[in-house]
Amino acid sequence: MTRNALLNAWIDEIQTLCTPDDVIIWEGTQREYNDLANDCVTNGKAIRLNPNKRPNSLLFRSHPSDVARVEKRTFISTTLESDCGPTNNWVSPNELKPIMLNLFKNSMVGRTMYVIPFSMGPVGHKFSKLGVEITDSPYVVLNMHIMTRTGNQILDLVNSGSEFVKCLHSVGFPLKPGQIDPEWPCAPMEEKYISHFPEDNMIWSYGSGYGGNALLGKKCFALRIASNQARNEGWLAEHMLILKLTDPKGEVNYITGAFPSACGKTNLAMINPSLPGWKAETCGDDIAWMRVQDDGKLYAINPENGFFGVTSGTCEKSNPVALATVRHDTIFTNTALTDDQDVWWEDLTPEPPDHLIDWHGNEWNKGDNFRPDHPNARFTAPLTNCPILAKEYETPVPVSAILFGGRRPTTIPLIHQSLNFLHGIFVGSIMGSQITAATIDANIGKVRRDPFAMLPFIGYNIADYVNHWVDIYKQSTNALLPKIFFVNWFRRDENNKYIWPGFGENSRILKWILERTKDYANFKHTPIGLVPDIDRLDLSNLNITQKALDTLFEVDKKAWTKEIKLIEKYYDEIYQDTLPNVLKNQLQRLEERFDL
Ligand code: GTP
Ligand code: SPV
Ligand code: MN
C-alpha cells in the first residue's frame, strides 16, 4: 500500500467493491511496461510488431462495438441539472452512483486491478494536476504510461498530501472461473457509463476500453474535470494543439488551435511547412491548459505526455513527422497488419499491400470492398518520440494567436480573423463541423455545432463556459491577449474534392496569421471579419486556380444569411434564456454588418 491514508482508504474501498484477484501499484518504470506488454502478447491481447521494422511496438484490436468515444453514454453528474447544462447528459449523483456501484460490484473478478498515480502536466509544476486511475485494463495501463507522467514520483507527491482526482475504470467484464477472456473485453453499449462528478473531483468509467472513454487522464480529466477546476481557479482547459513557429528571421511565436476531434490538430501540431525558411515545432497536439500571467499574456502548456493520434490519412507526404514519431515504442489500435508483422492504414501508401489482416483479425485482399483499418484507428506514442518536439514543451508559452476551425464543406472561408477577443469568443461559439469517426454516431459527415471544439468536453453549463471566456478576457486586454482566427482546411468543390491542399501548405495561412498579429495591412474587411488580401498571401510555387481562390475566400451574403438564421435557431435551442450577453451583442452586430 501507499503512505497516503486517503489513497489507501480509496484503494481498499475499490478493492472491496470490485474484488479483483490482485492489486498492483504502478511504479512507472520501463521494465514494468515491457513486462506488461509481454504479458499482453502472451495472453493474445496484443500482437508484437516486427522488431526490425517497428521496435518495441504493439498492435491491439478492439471489439467492433468499442472503437471510439461514446458521447451518448457520457454523463456530467451534478446535484443541479443547471450546473450540467443543455449540451451534456445529466443524471443526478443520487441516481447515477447506485447504478454504477451495482455495475462495479465484483466487476474485476478474475482480473488484476492496477493503481496508476499520474500527473497531467510536468511533475510538480504549478500548472499541473494529479490523478490516480484504478483500472482492470492492461491496455489502459500501457497507454496511460505513455500519455501521462506516471509512477513513483507522482505517488510521492500524492503521499505528501497533494490533491488528486479519483479516476475509476473497469472494462465491465468480470471473468467466471474458467471463463476465457476475450481479446478485447468490454460491456454492451447500454451498460457503458463515462461519468464525471465534478463536485467530488471524481470520474467513474465503466464498460469501454477505448481511448477517451478509458484513458481517464485525457478527455475526462484534462478537459471535463479540468474545465470545472479552471472555471473555479480562473484559467482555461481547452481542446487545443500548441505549435511553436519560427519565421525565416528567427522570430518565435506560439499558436494554439481548437479543431474538433479528427479535424487536424495533430497534423497542424506536426506541420512540415512548405514555405522555405519556416520552422515548426510541436508543444502539444490535443489539449492546452492556459492562464493569463502577470504580464497580461495568455500562456499555454500541454498537460499530456504522449500522442493519441488518428492514423488514417497519415503518410509521408501529409505528415512525415507523425510517421517518424511512430517508428518505435508505439501502440497501434485497430490498424491493419501486414504479412511482415507491420501496420498499415488507409493512405499510408498510395497502393495497399496485396494482403493484410484487417482490424477484426480477418483476411483482407487487395480489391476487397471494405476497409482493412478502422477510420478511428490510432497510434499512442510518447511526446519524446516526436523529432520536432519543442524544447520548451514542459513550460507554459505565450500565445500569439488562437485558431478555431472545423470541417465545413461550404460557406466558411479558408481563413478569417475576428475583430477582437470578444468577437473571437462569438466565432468560437458558432463553430460547426462535420461529425467524424472519433465518436460513435450514426450521423458521421453531418455538420453539427461544436462550440470551441469543446461540445463533448465542457464539463459544465455551456452558458457559464462562454461567460468564463469573457472573465478571462477581463483578466487582460485585447492588445495583450492572442488574436483569434477561424480556419477551414476542408472546403469542398462541386465534385466533393477538397479545394485547399492543406497540411504543409497551411504554413501559408500561418504566415498571414502571424503578420496579422503584427498589424500588417494584408487584409480586406468583410462582415464576418478580416480575410486575406489575396495579393498579400504567400502563394509562391503553389499550383492553385483563380476559381479555387475565389471560392476559398468568398463571403457569400446569401449563404451567410442562411447561416445566421441557423445560428439564431441554435442559440434559441441551446441557451434559451441563458444566452450570454456577449453572444447576443455579437450576433446583433454581425447582422448589422450584413445589413440584415
Ligand atoms: P483528435 O485526435 O481526434 O482530436 O483529432 P485531430 O484534431 O488531432 O485530427 P488529426 O490531425 O489527427 O486529423 C484528422 C484527419 O484529418 C486525418 O485523416 C488527417 O489526415 C486529416 N487532416 C488533417 N489536416 C488536414 C488538412 O490540412 N487538410 C486535409 N484535407 N485533411 C487534413
Ligand atoms: C478526440 O476524440 O478528440 C480524441 C480521441 O482526441 S479520444 O482520446 O478518444 O477522445
Ligand atoms: Mn482530441
XYZ file of C-alpha atoms and ligand atoms in Angstrom:
639
model
C 0.000 0.000 0.000
C 0.999 3.660 -0.107
C 1.925 6.136 2.618
C -1.219 8.192 1.985
C -4.114 7.245 4.265
C -6.736 8.777 1.963
C -5.396 6.954 -1.061
C -5.117 3.704 0.885
C -8.715 4.021 2.047
C -9.847 4.588 -1.540
C -7.831 1.634 -2.882
C -9.327 -0.517 -0.099
C -12.816 0.640 -0.904
C -12.448 -0.121 -4.616
C -10.796 -3.463 -3.965
C -13.690 -4.449 -1.701
C -16.191 -3.238 -4.282
C -14.648 -4.673 -7.446
C -12.983 -7.771 -5.891
C -10.051 -8.147 -8.300
C -7.755 -11.174 -7.971
C -4.841 -8.913 -7.125
C -3.728 -5.291 -6.910
C -0.639 -3.700 -8.440
C 0.593 -0.180 -7.775
C 2.163 1.103 -10.991
C 5.705 2.369 -10.401
C 6.155 3.815 -13.845
C 9.331 2.006 -14.905
C 10.189 0.879 -18.425
C 10.722 -2.619 -17.067
C 7.165 -2.867 -15.756
C 5.949 -1.544 -19.096
C 7.933 -4.162 -21.015
C 6.726 -6.953 -18.723
C 3.090 -5.950 -19.059
C 3.459 -5.561 -22.830
C 4.913 -9.083 -22.983
C 2.021 -10.393 -20.872
C -0.439 -8.843 -23.309
C 1.313 -10.559 -26.211
C 1.463 -13.921 -24.390
C -2.216 -13.705 -23.447
C -3.251 -12.957 -27.014
C -4.391 -9.405 -26.262
C -1.794 -7.761 -28.448
C 0.473 -8.535 -31.367
C 4.134 -7.639 -31.184
C 5.116 -5.866 -34.392
C 8.208 -6.800 -36.350
C 11.088 -5.601 -34.124
C 13.240 -4.860 -37.166
C 10.628 -2.592 -38.666
C 8.882 -1.209 -35.617
C 10.870 -1.872 -32.414
C 9.027 -2.239 -29.119
C 5.612 -1.690 -30.677
C 2.267 -3.418 -30.315
C -0.993 -3.755 -32.185
C -4.264 -4.061 -30.268
C -7.607 -4.772 -31.918
C -10.701 -3.655 -30.090
C -14.162 -5.168 -30.016
C -16.144 -3.854 -33.030
C -18.609 -2.174 -30.664
C -15.851 -0.336 -28.775
C -13.989 1.801 -31.296
C -14.338 5.442 -30.177
C -15.728 7.813 -27.576
C -19.405 7.285 -26.743
C -20.986 10.694 -26.238
C -24.466 9.300 -25.612
C -23.089 7.298 -22.686
C -21.028 10.196 -21.262
C -22.515 11.931 -18.239
C -21.895 15.027 -16.150
C -23.365 14.233 -12.766
C -24.026 17.357 -10.718
C -26.541 17.939 -7.939
C -28.282 20.616 -10.001
C -29.165 19.936 -13.621
C -28.436 23.590 -14.388
C -24.758 23.039 -13.455
C -24.529 20.418 -16.192
C -26.341 22.441 -18.813
C -28.056 21.632 -22.099
C -25.088 20.211 -24.032
C -24.279 17.359 -21.643
C -26.152 14.274 -20.476
C -27.236 14.848 -16.902
C -28.057 12.315 -14.214
C -28.055 13.304 -10.554
C -25.340 11.674 -8.431
C -28.050 10.184 -6.215
C -29.419 8.289 -9.168
C -26.202 7.501 -11.017
C -23.964 6.378 -8.174
C -26.137 3.414 -7.090
C -26.492 2.252 -10.706
C -22.748 2.367 -11.219
C -21.871 0.887 -7.838
C -24.014 -2.048 -8.803
C -22.108 -2.420 -12.069
C -18.706 -2.048 -10.402
C -19.626 -4.654 -7.780
C -17.351 -7.656 -8.432
C -16.573 -6.234 -11.877
C -12.870 -7.099 -11.617
C -13.234 -10.767 -10.692
C -10.552 -12.769 -12.481
C -8.554 -9.626 -13.247
C -5.714 -7.566 -11.827
C -6.514 -4.114 -10.510
C -3.832 -1.545 -11.363
C -3.413 1.680 -9.424
C -1.769 4.329 -11.591
C -0.704 7.614 -9.985
C -0.295 10.195 -12.739
C 0.346 13.863 -13.336
C -1.305 15.968 -16.011
C 1.410 18.482 -16.751
C 5.094 18.287 -15.773
C 5.653 16.660 -12.384
C 5.445 19.261 -9.625
C 4.734 22.198 -11.972
C 2.375 24.796 -10.536
C 0.041 24.407 -13.542
C -0.113 20.604 -13.138
C -2.802 18.444 -11.538
C -2.560 14.933 -10.116
C -4.783 11.936 -10.627
C -4.896 8.288 -9.697
C -6.526 5.886 -12.130
C -7.649 2.495 -10.925
C -8.265 0.168 -13.868
C -8.568 -3.510 -14.706
C -7.344 -2.999 -18.289
C -3.679 -3.667 -19.109
C -4.258 -1.784 -22.386
C -5.242 1.284 -20.365
C -2.180 0.913 -18.143
C 0.196 0.763 -21.130
C -1.499 3.751 -22.762
C -1.608 5.817 -19.569
C 2.098 5.087 -19.123
C 2.720 6.792 -22.473
C 0.057 9.510 -22.336
C 0.780 10.815 -18.824
C 3.644 11.081 -16.366
C 3.108 8.050 -14.123
C 4.632 6.232 -11.227
C 6.578 6.669 -8.012
C 7.466 10.330 -8.428
C 3.778 11.146 -8.582
C 2.961 8.775 -5.756
C 5.462 10.738 -3.643
C 3.519 13.937 -4.332
C 0.228 12.231 -3.501
C 1.808 10.814 -0.345
C 2.961 14.244 0.729
C -0.653 15.374 0.666
C -1.261 16.839 -2.805
C -4.848 16.602 -4.005
C -5.659 14.101 -6.734
C -8.604 13.318 -8.992
C -10.038 9.860 -8.352
C -10.426 8.016 -11.643
C -12.063 4.598 -11.544
C -12.243 2.435 -14.661
C -13.389 -1.069 -15.397
C -13.905 -2.753 -18.750
C -17.033 -4.255 -17.201
C -16.306 -7.888 -17.979
C -15.720 -9.964 -14.839
C -14.486 -13.479 -15.513
C -16.278 -16.503 -14.143
C -13.980 -19.350 -13.039
C -12.550 -21.000 -16.144
C -14.074 -18.441 -18.495
C -11.839 -17.474 -21.405
C -11.095 -13.774 -21.575
C -11.905 -12.304 -24.997
C -9.245 -10.384 -26.917
C -10.955 -7.086 -26.020
C -13.352 -7.356 -23.074
C -15.998 -4.639 -22.731
C -19.645 -4.237 -21.781
C -22.611 -3.719 -24.133
C -23.444 -0.128 -25.105
C -26.352 0.284 -22.692
C -24.114 -0.702 -19.784
C -21.343 1.736 -20.666
C -21.119 4.812 -18.459
C -18.448 7.502 -18.755
C -19.386 9.554 -15.713
C -17.981 12.717 -14.216
C -18.665 14.003 -10.725
C -17.101 17.477 -10.731
C -18.314 18.169 -7.193
C -16.213 15.221 -5.971
C -13.302 15.637 -8.443
C -14.109 12.112 -9.487
C -14.524 10.044 -12.683
C -16.197 6.655 -12.972
C -15.892 4.918 -16.300
C -17.454 1.522 -16.914
C -17.762 -0.786 -19.879
C -15.429 0.649 -22.532
C -11.686 0.153 -23.002
C -11.176 2.645 -25.835
C -9.374 5.998 -25.944
C -11.122 8.917 -24.346
C -13.607 6.588 -22.616
C -10.895 4.777 -20.706
C -7.623 6.749 -20.664
C -9.108 8.927 -17.991
C -6.298 11.499 -17.832
C -7.240 12.721 -21.279
C -10.750 13.961 -22.098
C -12.393 13.000 -18.781
C -9.812 14.694 -16.553
C -7.796 17.168 -18.635
C -10.937 18.611 -20.245
C -14.170 17.774 -18.413
C -12.984 17.826 -14.796
C -10.221 20.359 -15.512
C -12.680 22.750 -17.184
C -14.505 22.828 -13.839
C -11.274 23.376 -11.936
C -10.280 26.031 -14.477
C -13.545 27.882 -14.048
C -13.151 27.918 -10.272
C -9.497 28.948 -10.457
C -9.632 31.417 -13.359
C -7.933 29.600 -16.240
C -8.876 27.628 -19.372
C -8.747 23.893 -20.156
C -9.135 23.605 -23.926
C -9.163 21.071 -26.764
C -6.202 22.705 -28.480
C -2.875 21.955 -30.097
C 0.146 24.127 -29.268
C 2.573 24.909 -32.098
C 5.890 26.775 -31.997
C 6.691 28.614 -35.207
C 9.982 30.249 -36.095
C 9.951 32.583 -39.086
C 12.860 32.953 -41.535
C 14.224 35.863 -39.465
C 14.346 33.673 -36.367
C 11.397 35.198 -34.554
C 9.467 32.707 -32.439
C 5.691 32.660 -31.971
C 3.299 30.186 -30.408
C -0.106 29.370 -31.822
C -2.893 27.244 -30.355
C -5.689 25.673 -32.358
C -9.053 24.222 -31.369
C -10.458 21.903 -34.034
C -12.996 19.185 -33.238
C -11.975 15.548 -32.990
C -10.284 14.271 -36.166
C -10.221 17.756 -37.716
C -6.491 18.369 -37.917
C -4.916 19.265 -34.545
C -2.207 16.601 -34.574
C -1.426 17.362 -38.197
C -1.072 21.100 -37.610
C 0.956 20.489 -34.446
C 3.401 18.472 -36.576
C 3.265 20.622 -39.711
C 6.111 20.405 -42.191
C 5.933 23.956 -43.608
C 6.056 24.186 -47.387
C 7.262 27.809 -47.179
C 11.054 27.979 -47.228
C 12.810 29.164 -44.077
C 9.915 28.450 -41.716
C 10.416 26.050 -38.835
C 7.644 24.331 -36.885
C 7.983 22.531 -33.560
C 5.402 20.650 -31.514
C 4.398 21.558 -27.959
C 1.089 19.687 -27.835
C -1.455 18.138 -30.186
C -4.753 17.830 -28.306
C -5.095 19.690 -25.017
C -3.904 23.081 -23.769
C -4.210 24.457 -20.261
C -3.982 28.233 -20.463
C -3.605 31.043 -17.943
C -3.214 34.799 -18.091
C 0.056 35.546 -16.347
C 1.226 38.752 -14.632
C 2.386 40.259 -17.938
C -1.211 40.079 -19.227
C -0.382 37.454 -21.850
C -2.113 34.110 -22.153
C 0.252 31.162 -21.594
C -0.393 27.590 -22.704
C 1.006 24.238 -21.621
C 0.287 20.708 -22.818
C -0.791 18.545 -19.853
C -0.224 15.303 -21.768
C 2.951 13.271 -22.214
C 2.072 11.456 -25.432
C 0.084 11.475 -28.652
C -3.113 9.500 -29.203
C -3.347 10.269 -32.893
C -5.506 9.299 -35.849
C -3.602 7.024 -38.258
C -5.975 7.472 -41.193
C -4.665 9.921 -43.771
C -1.146 9.918 -42.316
C 1.529 9.391 -44.970
C 4.998 10.576 -45.942
C 3.549 13.449 -47.929
C 0.853 14.632 -45.484
C 2.659 14.140 -42.177
C 6.244 12.820 -42.247
C 6.706 13.953 -38.635
C 3.921 11.674 -37.401
C 5.429 8.760 -39.314
C 8.795 9.408 -37.660
C 7.029 9.662 -34.286
C 5.517 6.172 -34.581
C 8.684 4.384 -35.800
C 9.242 2.680 -32.435
C 7.808 2.351 -28.908
C 4.288 2.861 -30.211
C 0.948 1.202 -29.536
C -1.382 0.917 -32.528
C -5.067 0.242 -32.121
C -7.310 -1.032 -34.932
C -4.909 -0.603 -37.834
C -4.414 -3.429 -40.320
C -1.495 -5.882 -40.004
C 0.868 -6.652 -42.910
C 2.360 -10.027 -43.807
C 5.676 -8.948 -42.308
C 4.052 -8.007 -38.984
C 3.953 -4.275 -39.533
C 0.954 -1.918 -39.565
C -0.952 -0.418 -42.478
C -3.794 2.070 -42.659
C -5.692 3.848 -45.414
C -3.489 6.310 -47.329
C -0.232 5.171 -45.659
C 0.942 4.118 -49.125
C -0.697 5.059 -52.427
C -1.395 1.379 -53.108
C -2.364 -1.023 -50.322
C -0.382 -4.245 -49.939
C -1.825 -7.288 -51.737
C -2.714 -8.969 -48.475
C -3.451 -7.808 -44.956
C -5.113 -8.931 -41.748
C -7.873 -6.414 -41.091
C -8.674 -4.790 -37.765
C -11.136 -7.606 -36.975
C -8.336 -10.147 -37.394
C -9.706 -11.424 -40.718
C -8.108 -11.876 -44.113
C -8.122 -8.898 -46.449
C -7.084 -8.979 -50.085
C -6.411 -6.050 -52.375
C -9.624 -5.229 -54.193
C -11.873 -6.217 -51.271
C -14.614 -3.654 -50.948
C -14.182 -2.873 -47.259
C -11.536 -1.035 -45.300
C -8.865 -3.110 -43.584
C -8.337 -0.479 -40.861
C -10.895 1.322 -38.702
C -11.388 5.017 -39.563
C -10.702 5.860 -35.903
C -7.616 3.616 -35.669
C -4.987 5.375 -33.547
C -1.343 5.432 -32.514
C -0.116 6.035 -28.977
C 3.427 7.382 -28.843
C 5.471 9.331 -26.267
C 5.958 13.056 -26.946
C 9.691 12.440 -26.863
C 9.362 10.258 -29.986
C 8.491 13.383 -31.960
C 11.529 14.595 -33.930
C 10.331 18.212 -33.806
C 9.267 18.309 -30.147
C 9.899 21.886 -28.935
C 12.480 22.112 -26.152
C 10.009 24.201 -24.112
C 7.222 21.585 -24.232
C 7.211 21.435 -20.442
C 6.977 25.212 -19.939
C 3.965 27.499 -20.432
C 4.433 29.512 -23.633
C 2.861 32.882 -24.545
C 0.192 32.520 -27.216
C 0.095 34.991 -30.146
C -2.878 33.507 -31.965
C -5.748 31.149 -31.252
C -7.201 29.296 -34.230
C -10.684 27.874 -34.240
C -11.618 25.589 -37.102
C -13.734 22.757 -38.349
C -14.779 20.696 -41.316
C -17.109 22.884 -43.329
C -17.663 21.836 -46.953
C -19.336 25.205 -47.721
C -19.841 28.799 -46.501
C -16.829 29.250 -44.196
C -13.721 30.760 -45.866
C -10.254 29.216 -45.609
C -9.250 31.855 -43.053
C -10.734 34.869 -41.370
C -9.772 36.923 -38.365
C -12.139 38.056 -35.658
C -12.344 41.775 -34.952
C -11.264 41.469 -31.315
C -11.238 38.970 -28.446
C -14.963 39.202 -27.656
C -15.837 38.755 -31.321
C -13.441 35.780 -31.233
C -15.485 34.266 -28.407
C -18.556 34.612 -30.615
C -16.738 32.956 -33.524
C -15.777 30.065 -31.206
C -19.363 29.729 -30.023
C -20.846 29.315 -33.511
C -18.305 26.786 -34.779
C -19.763 23.982 -36.795
C -18.067 20.861 -38.060
C -18.866 17.547 -39.691
C -19.128 14.670 -37.238
C -16.134 12.288 -37.574
C -15.370 8.692 -36.651
C -13.758 9.871 -33.396
C -17.154 9.370 -31.784
C -19.668 6.566 -32.218
C -22.519 8.291 -34.030
C -24.854 7.345 -36.862
C -24.531 10.837 -38.372
C -20.881 10.891 -39.469
C -20.393 13.680 -42.026
C -23.323 15.766 -40.823
C -22.442 19.325 -39.735
C -23.198 19.951 -36.075
C -22.357 22.894 -33.844
C -19.217 22.153 -31.870
C -18.533 25.353 -29.919
C -14.812 25.881 -29.222
C -14.299 22.243 -30.395
C -15.457 21.508 -26.854
C -19.035 20.292 -27.330
C -18.306 16.816 -25.896
C -15.766 18.116 -23.378
C -17.162 21.129 -21.497
C -17.711 19.679 -18.023
C -20.372 22.198 -17.007
C -23.054 24.538 -18.311
C -22.123 25.980 -21.708
C -23.548 29.404 -20.860
C -21.240 29.568 -17.832
C -18.399 28.385 -20.065
C -18.899 31.228 -22.550
C -19.123 33.710 -19.681
C -15.927 32.245 -18.283
C -14.146 33.102 -21.553
C -15.361 36.674 -21.019
C -13.916 36.576 -17.491
C -10.572 35.510 -18.965
C -10.819 38.463 -21.353
C -11.369 40.735 -18.362
C -8.107 39.499 -16.821
C -6.228 41.299 -19.610
C -6.738 43.434 -22.727
C -7.141 42.964 -26.472
C -3.628 44.282 -27.017
C -2.006 41.565 -24.886
C -4.320 38.625 -25.491
C -3.948 36.322 -28.519
C -5.659 37.318 -31.763
C -8.442 34.902 -32.680
C -8.821 33.349 -36.156
C -11.041 30.823 -37.860
C -9.666 28.324 -40.386
C -11.385 25.813 -42.632
C -8.997 23.466 -44.434
C -11.946 21.342 -45.533
C -13.909 23.404 -48.061
C -15.039 21.215 -50.998
C -15.741 21.850 -54.678
C -18.734 20.723 -56.731
C -17.074 17.320 -57.190
C -16.746 16.960 -53.423
C -12.930 17.334 -53.608
C -11.012 19.413 -51.060
C -10.156 22.747 -52.675
C -7.219 23.608 -50.431
C -4.194 21.247 -50.411
C -3.840 21.544 -46.622
C -1.104 20.024 -44.422
C 2.297 21.688 -45.150
C 0.616 24.285 -47.366
C -1.257 25.542 -44.303
C 2.023 27.306 -43.460
C 0.958 29.997 -45.964
C -2.036 30.737 -43.788
C 0.069 30.627 -40.618
C 2.396 33.234 -42.155
C -0.579 35.501 -42.862
C -1.859 34.967 -39.325
C 1.454 35.989 -37.761
C 1.578 39.058 -39.991
C -1.891 39.922 -38.724
C -0.683 39.658 -35.117
C 1.808 42.379 -36.102
C -0.871 44.509 -37.760
C 0.373 44.209 -41.339
C -2.034 45.740 -43.867
C -2.564 42.391 -45.564
C -6.333 42.089 -45.229
C -9.754 43.020 -46.513
C -12.791 43.830 -44.385
C -15.853 41.609 -44.679
C -18.952 41.441 -42.475
C -17.631 38.311 -40.727
C -14.146 39.699 -40.048
C -10.860 40.146 -41.880
C -9.872 37.916 -44.792
C -6.589 37.971 -46.721
C -5.921 40.450 -49.449
C -5.019 37.692 -51.904
C -2.115 39.713 -53.293
C -0.589 39.725 -49.804
C -0.972 35.998 -49.221
C 2.195 33.996 -49.930
C 1.094 31.652 -52.723
C 4.558 31.292 -54.251
C 5.070 27.976 -56.065
C 1.543 26.867 -55.293
C -0.493 25.428 -58.096
C -3.987 26.756 -57.492
C -6.603 28.219 -59.830
C -8.181 31.649 -59.501
C -11.558 29.929 -59.290
C -10.392 27.909 -56.278
C -9.085 31.055 -54.586
C -12.344 32.874 -55.233
C -14.271 30.071 -53.550
C -11.834 29.754 -50.656
C -12.128 33.407 -49.679
C -15.702 34.195 -50.666
C -18.033 35.554 -48.014
C -21.365 34.943 -49.673
C -24.195 37.047 -48.298
C -26.869 34.532 -49.244
C -25.062 31.627 -47.582
C -24.341 33.744 -44.501
C -27.945 34.931 -44.225
C -28.879 31.257 -44.041
C -26.070 30.568 -41.576
C -27.172 33.434 -39.325
C -30.707 32.046 -39.255
C -29.250 28.697 -38.207
C -27.151 30.357 -35.510
C -30.228 32.143 -34.134
C -32.115 28.861 -34.050
C -29.200 27.098 -32.408
C -28.812 29.808 -29.767
C -32.549 29.605 -29.027
C -32.440 25.846 -28.671
C -29.321 25.678 -26.548
C -29.310 28.753 -24.389
C -32.967 29.754 -24.148
C -32.953 32.496 -21.504
C -29.299 31.988 -20.549
C -27.783 33.366 -23.767
C -24.651 35.225 -22.643
C -24.732 38.956 -23.423
C -21.508 38.709 -25.372
C -23.146 36.326 -27.846
C -26.348 38.358 -28.091
C -24.404 41.558 -28.824
C -22.012 39.974 -31.279
C -24.784 38.259 -33.221
C -26.636 41.559 -33.479
C -23.512 43.311 -34.770
C -22.912 40.583 -37.332
C -26.450 41.050 -38.613
C -25.878 44.801 -38.803
C -22.679 44.333 -40.776
C -24.635 42.234 -43.270
C -27.415 44.867 -43.314
C -29.904 42.233 -42.237
P -8.288 14.104 -32.444
O -7.095 13.340 -32.048
O -9.499 13.231 -32.666
O -8.613 15.229 -31.533
O -8.027 14.652 -33.968
P -7.116 15.834 -34.531
O -7.856 17.126 -34.441
O -5.776 15.793 -33.934
O -7.057 15.473 -36.096
P -5.834 14.910 -36.958
O -4.722 15.888 -37.092
O -5.500 13.560 -36.471
O -6.525 14.798 -38.391
C -7.685 14.021 -38.630
C -7.816 13.700 -40.101
O -7.844 14.904 -40.868
C -6.652 12.878 -40.640
O -7.163 11.906 -41.508
C -5.821 13.885 -41.373
O -5.105 13.308 -42.433
C -6.861 14.883 -41.875
N -6.285 16.247 -41.995
C -5.545 16.909 -41.082
N -5.145 18.113 -41.547
C -5.649 18.224 -42.795
C -5.590 19.243 -43.793
O -4.971 20.296 -43.639
N -6.264 19.002 -44.966
C -6.945 17.822 -45.177
N -7.571 17.660 -46.337
N -7.008 16.843 -44.256
C -6.381 17.034 -43.080
C -10.798 13.025 -29.644
O -11.791 12.340 -29.931
O -10.826 14.279 -29.643
C -9.518 12.366 -29.342
C -9.502 10.906 -29.223
O -8.520 13.040 -29.165
S -10.073 10.369 -27.671
O -8.934 10.286 -26.783
O -10.684 9.059 -27.873
O -11.016 11.317 -27.139
Mn -8.939 15.251 -29.452
